Tab-separated table of C-alpha atoms in Angstrom:
chain	number	residue	atom	x	y	z
S	1	MET	CA	93.901	96.991	87.597
S	2	SER	CA	96.395	99.576	87.133
S	3	ARG	CA	97.222	103.198	88.787
S	4	PRO	CA	96.585	106.280	88.226
S	5	ILE	CA	99.439	108.009	87.252
S	6	VAL	CA	99.655	111.800	89.446
S	7	ALA	CA	102.447	113.932	87.937
S	8	ILE	CA	104.072	116.980	89.498
S	9	VAL	CA	104.683	119.901	87.604
S	10	GLY	CA	106.375	123.841	88.800
S	11	ARG	CA	109.000	126.368	88.501
S	12	PRO	CA	112.446	125.281	90.258
S	13	ASN	CA	112.468	126.256	93.762
S	14	VAL	CA	108.598	125.953	94.748
S	15	GLY	CA	108.567	123.227	96.736
S	16	LYS	CA	108.186	120.252	93.910
S	17	SER	CA	110.760	117.619	95.534
S	18	THR	CA	109.874	118.567	99.604
S	19	LEU	CA	106.073	117.986	98.411
S	20	PHE	CA	107.252	114.782	96.367
S	21	ASN	CA	109.138	113.165	99.650
S	22	ALA	CA	106.370	114.512	102.026
S	23	LEU	CA	103.777	112.146	99.922
S	24	ALA	CA	106.391	109.546	99.064
S	25	GLY	CA	107.242	109.412	102.539
S	26	GLN	CA	109.944	106.874	103.849
S	27	GLN	CA	107.536	103.785	102.572
S	28	ILE	CA	109.526	103.769	99.015
S	29	SER	CA	108.572	100.140	98.248
S	30	ILE	CA	110.096	97.267	99.460
S	31	VAL	CA	112.688	95.788	96.738
S	32	LYS	CA	115.028	98.004	98.832
S	33	ASP	CA	116.336	94.292	99.290
S	34	THR	CA	116.696	93.659	95.823
S	35	PRO	CA	120.253	93.411	94.719
S	36	GLY	CA	120.885	95.225	91.255
S	37	VAL	CA	117.772	97.593	91.451
S	38	THR	CA	118.518	101.216	91.680
S	39	ARG	CA	116.078	103.764	92.695
S	40	ASP	CA	115.527	107.061	91.066
S	41	ARG	CA	113.499	109.290	93.010
S	42	ILE	CA	111.676	110.404	89.856
S	43	TYR	CA	108.727	108.300	90.780
S	44	ALA	CA	106.742	106.340	93.799
S	45	ASP	CA	103.628	104.648	94.962
S	46	VAL	CA	101.767	106.623	97.026
S	47	THR	CA	98.513	105.061	99.201
S	48	TRP	CA	95.763	107.815	100.343
S	49	LEU	CA	93.329	106.005	102.317
S	50	ASP	CA	92.002	103.367	100.573
S	51	MET	CA	93.142	104.430	97.244
S	52	GLN	CA	96.541	104.249	96.091
S	53	PHE	CA	98.638	106.217	92.725
S	54	THR	CA	101.654	106.469	91.165
S	55	LEU	CA	103.336	109.574	91.946
S	56	ILE	CA	105.621	111.087	89.856
S	57	ASP	CA	108.483	114.376	89.967
S	58	THR	CA	108.357	116.024	85.959
S	59	GLY	CA	111.106	118.265	87.101
S	60	GLY	CA	114.897	118.052	87.617
S	61	ILE	CA	116.852	120.724	85.375
S	62	GLU	CA	117.225	123.482	87.157
S	63	PRO	CA	117.520	126.215	84.240
S	64	GLU	CA	119.660	129.887	85.709
S	65	SER	CA	117.571	132.030	82.816
S	66	SER	CA	114.210	132.863	82.458
S	67	ASP	CA	113.633	131.647	78.809
S	68	LEU	CA	115.153	128.120	80.057
S	69	ILE	CA	113.049	128.188	83.222
S	70	LEU	CA	110.267	128.341	80.524
S	71	SER	CA	111.490	125.827	78.188
S	72	SER	CA	112.041	123.591	80.637
S	73	MET	CA	108.242	123.741	82.643
S	74	ARG	CA	107.036	123.389	78.857
S	75	GLN	CA	108.708	120.136	78.576
S	76	GLN	CA	107.542	119.012	81.825
S	77	ALA	CA	103.797	120.346	81.540
S	78	GLN	CA	104.349	117.782	78.012
S	79	MET	CA	105.931	114.697	80.106
S	80	ALA	CA	102.811	115.354	82.459
S	81	ILE	CA	100.273	115.587	79.750
S	82	ASP	CA	101.873	112.976	78.072
S	83	THR	CA	101.317	110.418	80.555
S	84	ALA	CA	99.016	111.821	83.734
S	85	ASP	CA	96.075	110.812	84.740
S	86	VAL	CA	95.854	114.150	87.323
S	87	ILE	CA	98.188	116.633	86.861
S	88	MET	CA	99.312	118.625	90.356
S	89	PHE	CA	100.424	122.098	89.403
S	90	ILE	CA	103.264	123.472	92.208
S	91	THR	CA	103.479	127.261	92.675
S	92	ASP	CA	104.889	129.236	95.571
S	93	VAL	CA	102.585	131.581	98.283
S	94	ARG	CA	106.342	133.668	98.564
S	95	GLN	CA	107.379	134.526	94.750
S	96	GLY	CA	103.305	135.284	94.155
S	97	LEU	CA	103.000	134.361	90.194
S	98	VAL	CA	104.705	134.587	87.708
S	99	ASP	CA	104.777	135.394	84.063
S	100	ALA	CA	105.676	131.364	83.715
S	101	ASP	CA	102.534	130.371	85.474
S	102	PHE	CA	100.454	131.686	82.974
S	103	LYS	CA	102.083	130.339	80.671
S	104	VAL	CA	101.967	126.778	81.779
S	105	ALA	CA	98.499	127.234	82.820
S	106	ASP	CA	97.526	127.528	79.372
S	107	MET	CA	99.064	124.592	78.168
S	108	LEU	CA	97.929	122.702	81.244
S	109	ARG	CA	94.488	124.208	80.176
S	110	ARG	CA	94.419	123.167	76.925
S	111	SER	CA	95.851	119.843	77.517
S	112	HIS	CA	91.698	118.796	79.075
S	113	LYS	CA	93.306	116.814	81.382
S	114	PRO	CA	92.479	117.488	85.544
S	115	VAL	CA	94.397	120.041	86.875
S	116	ILE	CA	94.808	120.591	90.620
S	117	LEU	CA	96.409	124.264	91.031
S	118	VAL	CA	98.261	124.145	94.402
S	119	VAL	CA	100.003	126.701	96.247
S	120	ASN	CA	102.918	125.659	98.495
S	121	LYS	CA	104.703	127.378	101.260
S	122	VAL	CA	101.605	128.532	103.204
S	123	ASP	CA	102.930	128.310	106.680
S	124	ASN	CA	99.768	130.081	107.974
S	125	PHE	CA	96.292	130.144	106.681
S	126	GLU	CA	94.765	132.739	108.229
S	127	LYS	CA	98.062	135.273	106.696
S	128	LEU	CA	98.071	134.012	104.085
S	129	MET	CA	94.839	133.378	102.358
S	130	PRO	CA	94.883	136.743	100.433
S	131	ASP	CA	97.715	135.763	98.629
S	132	VAL	CA	96.487	132.158	97.889
S	133	TYR	CA	93.255	133.873	96.196
S	134	GLU	CA	95.698	135.577	93.662
S	135	PHE	CA	96.077	131.827	92.172
S	136	TYR	CA	92.404	132.241	90.438
S	137	ASN	CA	93.495	134.230	87.801
S	138	LEU	CA	95.680	131.370	86.429
S	139	GLY	CA	91.924	130.289	85.500
S	140	ILE	CA	92.833	126.720	86.215
S	141	GLY	CA	90.220	126.541	89.191
S	142	ASP	CA	90.225	126.754	93.184
S	143	PRO	CA	94.057	126.830	94.850
S	144	VAL	CA	94.820	124.348	97.007
S	145	PRO	CA	97.189	125.936	100.230
S	146	VAL	CA	99.669	123.627	101.224
S	147	SER	CA	102.915	123.293	103.171
S	148	ALA	CA	105.115	120.422	102.227
S	149	ALA	CA	107.586	121.043	104.745
S	150	SER	CA	105.330	121.595	107.820
S	151	ARG	CA	103.127	119.082	106.220
S	152	LEU	CA	99.599	121.079	106.236
S	153	GLY	CA	96.778	120.755	104.033
S	154	LEU	CA	98.049	117.387	101.930
S	155	GLY	CA	94.996	115.641	103.307
S	156	ASP	CA	93.039	117.968	101.218
S	157	MET	CA	94.610	117.977	98.589
S	158	LEU	CA	94.805	114.651	97.708
S	159	ASP	CA	90.808	114.701	98.468
S	160	GLU	CA	90.938	116.696	95.377
S	161	VAL	CA	93.326	114.493	93.104
S	162	ALA	CA	91.221	111.210	94.219
S	163	LYS	CA	88.460	113.242	93.236
S	164	TYR	CA	89.439	112.119	89.636
S	165	PHE	CA	90.520	108.947	89.629
S	166	SER	CA	87.302	106.518	90.091
S	167	LYS	CA	85.742	107.743	86.833
S	168	ASP	CA	88.456	107.298	84.369
S	169	ASN	CA	89.632	103.345	85.445
S	170	THR	CA	85.868	102.340	84.044
S	171	GLN	CA	86.393	102.387	81.152
S	172	GLU	CA	89.784	100.625	80.847
S	173	GLU	CA	88.101	97.991	83.021
S	174	GLU	CA	86.315	96.426	80.166
S	175	ASP	CA	89.299	95.788	77.534
S	176	ASP	CA	90.192	92.037	78.444
S	177	ARG	CA	92.884	92.232	76.182
S	178	PRO	CA	96.274	91.157	77.087
S	179	LYS	CA	98.186	94.429	76.803
S	180	ILE	CA	101.890	93.741	76.538
S	181	ALA	CA	104.498	97.328	77.043
S	182	VAL	CA	107.558	96.918	74.877
S	183	VAL	CA	110.074	98.962	76.823
S	184	GLY	CA	113.608	99.420	76.339
S	185	LYS	CA	116.373	102.191	76.056
S	186	PRO	CA	116.085	104.729	73.037
S	187	ASN	CA	117.116	103.409	69.887
S	188	VAL	CA	116.716	99.443	70.617
S	189	GLY	CA	114.299	99.066	68.073
S	190	LYS	CA	110.851	99.229	70.119
S	191	SER	CA	109.314	100.896	67.516
S	192	SER	CA	110.655	98.585	64.545
S	193	LEU	CA	109.354	95.565	66.936
S	194	VAL	CA	106.069	96.905	66.838
S	195	ASN	CA	105.387	97.876	62.956
S	196	LYS	CA	106.711	94.385	62.345
S	197	LEU	CA	104.055	92.527	64.142
S	198	VAL	CA	101.323	94.766	62.986
S	199	GLY	CA	103.126	94.229	59.868
S	200	GLU	CA	102.835	97.964	58.553
S	201	ASP	CA	104.393	101.211	59.106
S	202	ARG	CA	102.146	102.587	61.494
S	203	VAL	CA	102.642	106.310	62.220
S	204	ILE	CA	104.777	107.831	64.653
S	205	VAL	CA	102.508	109.769	66.461
S	206	SER	CA	102.820	113.721	66.213
S	207	ASN	CA	103.975	115.115	69.641
S	208	ILE	CA	101.022	118.303	69.288
S	209	ALA	CA	99.757	119.083	72.308
S	210	GLY	CA	96.498	116.996	73.452
S	211	THR	CA	98.152	114.038	71.662
S	212	THR	CA	97.266	111.602	74.469
S	213	ARG	CA	99.007	108.557	75.037
S	214	ASP	CA	96.135	106.373	74.190
S	215	ALA	CA	97.285	107.217	70.498
S	216	ILE	CA	100.669	104.824	70.733
S	217	ASP	CA	98.683	101.709	71.707
S	218	THR	CA	98.801	99.141	68.174
S	219	PRO	CA	95.760	96.213	68.631
S	220	VAL	CA	97.608	93.467	66.826
S	221	LYS	CA	95.630	89.929	65.832
S	222	TYR	CA	97.316	86.874	65.622
S	223	HIS	CA	95.767	83.715	64.908
S	224	GLY	CA	92.431	85.072	65.465
S	225	LYS	CA	93.753	86.526	69.005
S	226	GLU	CA	94.182	90.486	69.835
S	227	TYR	CA	96.894	91.662	71.663
S	228	VAL	CA	97.513	95.816	72.225
S	229	PHE	CA	101.118	96.445	72.325
S	230	ILE	CA	101.614	99.635	74.027
S	231	ASP	CA	105.172	101.026	72.616
S	232	THR	CA	107.171	103.749	74.770
S	233	ALA	CA	109.010	104.570	71.780
S	234	GLY	CA	105.946	107.372	70.775
S	235	LEU	CA	106.753	110.797	71.184
S	236	ARG	CA	110.641	112.030	70.479
S	237	ARG	CA	111.501	114.478	72.570
S	238	LYS	CA	114.484	117.068	71.389
S	239	SER	CA	116.569	117.055	74.621
S	240	LYS	CA	119.583	118.590	75.020
S	241	ILE	CA	120.276	117.180	78.165
S	242	LYS	CA	120.729	113.833	78.528
S	243	GLU	CA	119.493	113.593	81.727
S	244	ASP	CA	115.868	115.143	80.403
S	245	LEU	CA	115.886	112.847	78.103
S	246	GLU	CA	116.776	109.807	80.112
S	247	ARG	CA	114.066	111.669	83.086
S	248	TYR	CA	111.993	111.767	79.925
S	249	SER	CA	112.039	107.937	79.352
S	250	ILE	CA	111.390	106.515	82.594
S	251	ILE	CA	108.564	108.151	82.954
S	252	ARG	CA	106.910	106.838	79.789
S	253	THR	CA	108.103	103.634	80.839
S	254	VAL	CA	106.562	103.728	84.592
S	255	ALA	CA	103.461	104.505	82.920
S	256	ALA	CA	103.389	101.569	79.991
S	257	VAL	CA	103.871	99.510	82.231
S	258	GLU	CA	101.249	100.355	84.814
S	259	ARG	CA	98.715	99.374	82.475
S	260	ALA	CA	100.447	96.496	81.148
S	261	ASP	CA	99.919	92.144	82.160
S	262	VAL	CA	103.074	91.572	80.449
S	263	VAL	CA	106.641	93.210	79.966
S	264	VAL	CA	109.067	92.750	76.737
S	265	LEU	CA	112.470	94.657	77.517
S	266	LEU	CA	114.296	94.967	74.878
S	267	ILE	CA	118.101	94.396	74.552
S	268	ASP	CA	120.228	95.365	72.262
S	269	ALA	CA	122.250	92.499	71.737
S	270	THR	CA	124.800	94.481	70.181
S	271	GLU	CA	125.616	96.672	73.662
S	272	GLY	CA	124.592	94.063	76.168
S	273	VAL	CA	122.707	94.698	79.372
S	274	THR	CA	123.091	98.638	80.113
S	275	GLU	CA	122.549	99.950	83.896
S	276	GLN	CA	119.336	101.711	81.992
S	277	ASP	CA	118.339	98.454	80.973
S	278	SER	CA	118.098	96.886	84.788
S	279	LYS	CA	116.475	100.643	86.156
S	280	ILE	CA	113.661	99.591	83.307
S	281	ALA	CA	113.587	95.944	84.529
S	282	GLY	CA	113.622	96.984	88.104
S	283	ILE	CA	110.322	99.253	87.533
S	284	ALA	CA	108.374	95.930	85.628
S	285	HIS	CA	110.002	93.626	88.557
S	286	GLU	CA	108.604	96.666	91.414
S	287	ARG	CA	105.079	96.507	89.434
S	288	GLY	CA	104.586	92.393	89.420
S	289	LYS	CA	104.230	92.547	86.196
S	290	GLY	CA	105.442	89.239	83.533
S	291	MET	CA	108.632	89.792	82.099
S	292	ILE	CA	109.648	89.045	78.627
S	293	ILE	CA	113.141	89.901	78.217
S	294	ALA	CA	113.990	90.166	73.917
S	295	VAL	CA	117.360	90.645	72.665
S	296	ASN	CA	116.819	92.018	69.753
S	297	LYS	CA	119.514	92.783	66.647
S	298	TRP	CA	120.155	89.317	66.959
S	299	ASP	CA	121.127	88.782	62.925
S	300	ALA	CA	123.996	91.602	63.751
S	301	ILE	CA	125.844	89.213	65.752
S	302	PRO	CA	129.218	87.227	65.220
S	303	LYS	CA	127.707	83.781	66.544
S	304	ASN	CA	129.650	80.703	67.384
S	305	ASP	CA	127.919	77.544	69.243
S	306	LYS	CA	128.602	80.177	72.643
S	307	THR	CA	127.158	83.047	72.142
S	308	ILE	CA	123.868	82.263	72.883
S	309	TYR	CA	125.252	80.699	76.739
S	310	LYS	CA	127.505	83.145	77.093
S	311	PHE	CA	124.289	86.005	76.259
S	312	THR	CA	122.223	84.374	78.944
S	313	ASP	CA	124.644	83.834	82.004
S	314	GLU	CA	125.827	87.844	81.553
S	315	ILE	CA	121.948	88.923	81.326
S	316	ARG	CA	120.796	86.899	84.245
S	317	GLU	CA	123.695	87.754	86.241
S	318	LYS	CA	122.846	92.262	85.529
S	319	LEU	CA	119.225	91.397	86.176
S	320	ALA	CA	119.888	89.124	89.032
S	321	PHE	CA	116.425	89.947	90.577
S	322	MET	CA	114.530	88.386	88.051
S	323	PRO	CA	115.564	84.922	87.071
S	324	TYR	CA	111.631	84.331	86.724
S	325	ALA	CA	111.925	86.165	83.347
S	326	GLU	CA	111.865	84.439	79.792
S	327	LEU	CA	114.512	84.838	77.376
S	328	LEU	CA	114.491	85.035	73.986
S	329	PHE	CA	116.860	85.681	71.311
S	330	ILE	CA	114.877	88.153	68.405
S	331	SER	CA	115.506	90.848	65.699
S	332	ALA	CA	112.674	92.666	64.489
S	333	LEU	CA	114.334	93.708	61.249
S	334	THR	CA	114.145	89.859	60.086
S	335	GLY	CA	111.437	88.846	61.572
S	336	GLN	CA	113.641	86.252	63.365
S	337	ARG	CA	111.374	84.107	66.234
S	338	LEU	CA	108.715	86.743	66.606
S	339	ASN	CA	106.105	83.324	66.806
S	340	ARG	CA	107.867	82.440	69.376
S	341	LEU	CA	107.182	86.054	71.259
S	342	TYR	CA	103.523	85.056	70.820
S	343	GLU	CA	103.956	81.797	72.202
S	344	THR	CA	105.804	83.005	75.374
S	345	ILE	CA	103.408	86.299	75.611
S	346	ASP	CA	100.584	83.791	76.004
S	347	ALA	CA	102.263	81.164	78.420
S	348	VAL	CA	103.191	84.437	81.010
S	349	ILE	CA	99.780	86.130	80.561
S	350	GLU	CA	98.339	81.882	81.829
S	351	ASN	CA	101.171	82.200	84.695
S	352	HIS	CA	100.499	85.678	85.540
S	353	ALA	CA	96.668	84.783	86.350
S	354	MET	CA	97.818	81.503	87.768
S	355	ARG	CA	95.956	79.898	90.765
S	356	VAL	CA	96.955	77.350	92.543
S	357	GLY	CA	95.378	75.424	95.325
S	358	THR	CA	95.889	74.914	98.970
S	359	GLY	CA	95.881	71.457	100.030
S	360	VAL	CA	98.313	71.152	97.110
S	361	LEU	CA	100.377	74.071	98.646
S	362	ASN	CA	100.579	72.746	101.719
S	363	GLU	CA	102.073	69.709	100.742
S	364	ILE	CA	104.585	71.456	99.201
S	365	LEU	CA	105.590	74.001	101.839
S	366	SER	CA	105.738	70.675	104.584
S	367	GLU	CA	108.078	69.225	101.948
S	368	ALA	CA	109.754	71.966	101.944
S	369	VAL	CA	110.242	72.395	105.700
S	370	ALA	CA	110.931	68.789	105.719
S	371	MET	CA	114.006	69.039	103.726
S	372	LYS	CA	116.019	72.252	105.016
S	373	GLN	CA	115.393	73.532	108.191
S	374	PRO	CA	113.990	76.991	108.764
S	375	PRO	CA	116.099	79.815	109.920
S	376	SER	CA	116.230	79.996	113.536
S	377	ASP	CA	118.097	82.847	116.180
S	378	LYS	CA	118.821	82.938	119.494
S	379	GLY	CA	117.379	79.543	119.519
S	380	LYS	CA	114.159	80.504	118.316
S	381	ARG	CA	113.034	78.779	114.541
S	382	LEU	CA	110.763	80.041	112.656
S	383	ARG	CA	107.837	78.084	112.193
S	384	LEU	CA	105.501	78.341	109.091
S	385	TYR	CA	101.913	76.473	110.155
S	386	TYR	CA	100.136	77.247	106.584
S	387	ILE	CA	100.115	78.832	103.060
S	388	THR	CA	97.467	80.599	100.862
S	389	GLN	CA	97.272	81.814	97.220
S	390	VAL	CA	95.395	85.309	97.875
S	391	SER	CA	95.759	86.333	94.519
S	392	VAL	CA	97.109	86.740	90.964
S	393	LYS	CA	98.519	89.236	88.705
S	394	PRO	CA	101.240	88.502	90.213
S	395	PRO	CA	100.713	85.397	92.096
S	396	THR	CA	100.769	86.410	96.440
S	397	PHE	CA	100.873	84.120	98.536
S	398	VAL	CA	100.405	84.223	102.448
S	399	ILE	CA	102.016	82.381	104.211
S	400	PHE	CA	101.134	82.075	108.258
S	401	ILE	CA	104.503	82.150	110.803
S	402	ASN	CA	105.294	82.215	114.279
S	403	SER	CA	107.864	85.016	114.057
S	404	LYS	CA	108.521	87.831	111.493
S	405	GLU	CA	111.908	88.663	112.660
S	406	LEU	CA	112.861	84.915	111.960
S	407	THR	CA	112.180	85.442	108.421
S	408	HIS	CA	114.764	85.417	106.035
S	409	PHE	CA	114.756	86.186	102.186
S	410	SER	CA	116.962	83.099	101.224
S	411	TYR	CA	114.710	80.957	102.923
S	412	THR	CA	111.714	82.660	101.016
S	413	ARG	CA	113.520	82.021	97.658
S	414	TYR	CA	113.395	78.860	98.457
S	415	ILE	CA	109.738	77.924	99.028
S	416	GLU	CA	109.447	80.153	96.108
S	417	ASN	CA	111.962	78.036	93.790
S	418	LYS	CA	109.982	74.810	95.277
S	419	ILE	CA	106.616	76.336	94.492
S	420	ARG	CA	108.317	76.871	90.775
S	421	GLU	CA	109.642	73.384	90.590
S	422	ALA	CA	105.781	72.255	90.458
S	423	PHE	CA	103.838	74.576	89.040
S	424	GLY	CA	106.746	76.633	86.674
S	425	PHE	CA	104.953	80.237	86.929
S	426	LYS	CA	107.565	81.055	84.302
S	427	GLY	CA	108.072	84.812	83.625
S	428	THR	CA	106.423	86.192	86.151
S	429	PRO	CA	107.484	87.253	89.906
S	430	LEU	CA	105.606	85.917	92.707
S	431	ARG	CA	104.582	87.394	95.792
S	432	PHE	CA	104.998	86.556	99.190
S	433	ILE	CA	103.297	88.013	102.330
S	434	TYR	CA	103.920	86.885	105.981
S	435	ARG	CA	101.566	86.971	108.774
S	436	GLU	CA	102.378	86.369	111.987
S	437	ARG	CA	99.754	83.849	114.396
S	438	LYS	CA	100.361	82.990	118.375
S	439	GLU	CA	101.464	79.474	118.862
S	440	LYS	CA	97.905	78.838	120.821
S	441	GLU	CA	95.897	79.844	117.862
């Protein structure tokens, strides 16, 4: 199930980043060890009680003049409205209500998205409550007092946010058509690809407020089977600042990837793999999605018999953290190999949801251990007792062992490769969880 997306919006210096960091904590996901994934702290996965959501910090640039602040805030608000399920509007009790707050509140109210009004820097609830009540004037509901710096009131605030979760997710559950997010840098041909698959030029969604993100879902029928393509090209933002645009496209990507089963990362053959490409690939990898790398504009490349190998090596090297990804060379312009794209999507969806019997897994495990000894430290050796698959999308395995300290990612990768040799699992990441069991058991 896709996680709800919660976006933080607010003027400069109201404490957005402090709040973001307080909620994101240091448990920024496990993929730290993954070489090649750079992390921009634009988004983080947050767990509150039994709920998980993705938190997005929309603000980046802090302009000087008040007109610029307003236009930058409008952009942030629009970004949040386009992508988030719930919006957290952060204000500052010390600065009080400001003109820009009213203007942004108007936009948010018209979006009909759930908005939580957060009043930050309330270090003393008794003394500052009269100042908090002033924020009722914004007309977007009850202000929730917090202090991000002292971590006060965060629980109550998250309770308010969480009230909006379960309602929205029920509708998405019934739709079991495969969802494919088409992601990549701007101008790499995402819309052309979706248009080619649909077979007609579909309307680009206009960027008026209230355009829902669902409007860029395109259902496509192929050989009697229906697929839904989620296109992140949708809204073209006019932004003078490159960072703003990049931030915007990353946030759009997180939102699309969150809802997809399979991610198709388009890479421009004329440019090769860029840093932005590996950032986007990292988002899909962390979220455990099925993965296809499609090299677009392949028709525009002068080729000899070695071109495809050279390109393949470059991609595998630069995106070394996802060796499982399927690789295709296509042209959205000419339609070259697009039929292969559907075959690959079908295969990846099947692998992403594949279950393997416990008996067979344990045969593979004991064979693997017999062929290559597990690592040891100070005379103590890692022992792997038992393996079982606990979930799918992505396939996730629990291995019972004697000591977590002795595990090493290279040995995990060795086990993973053995499982892949037996079952393929092409196009999908695999997750491994270690559980300790004492020798006596």
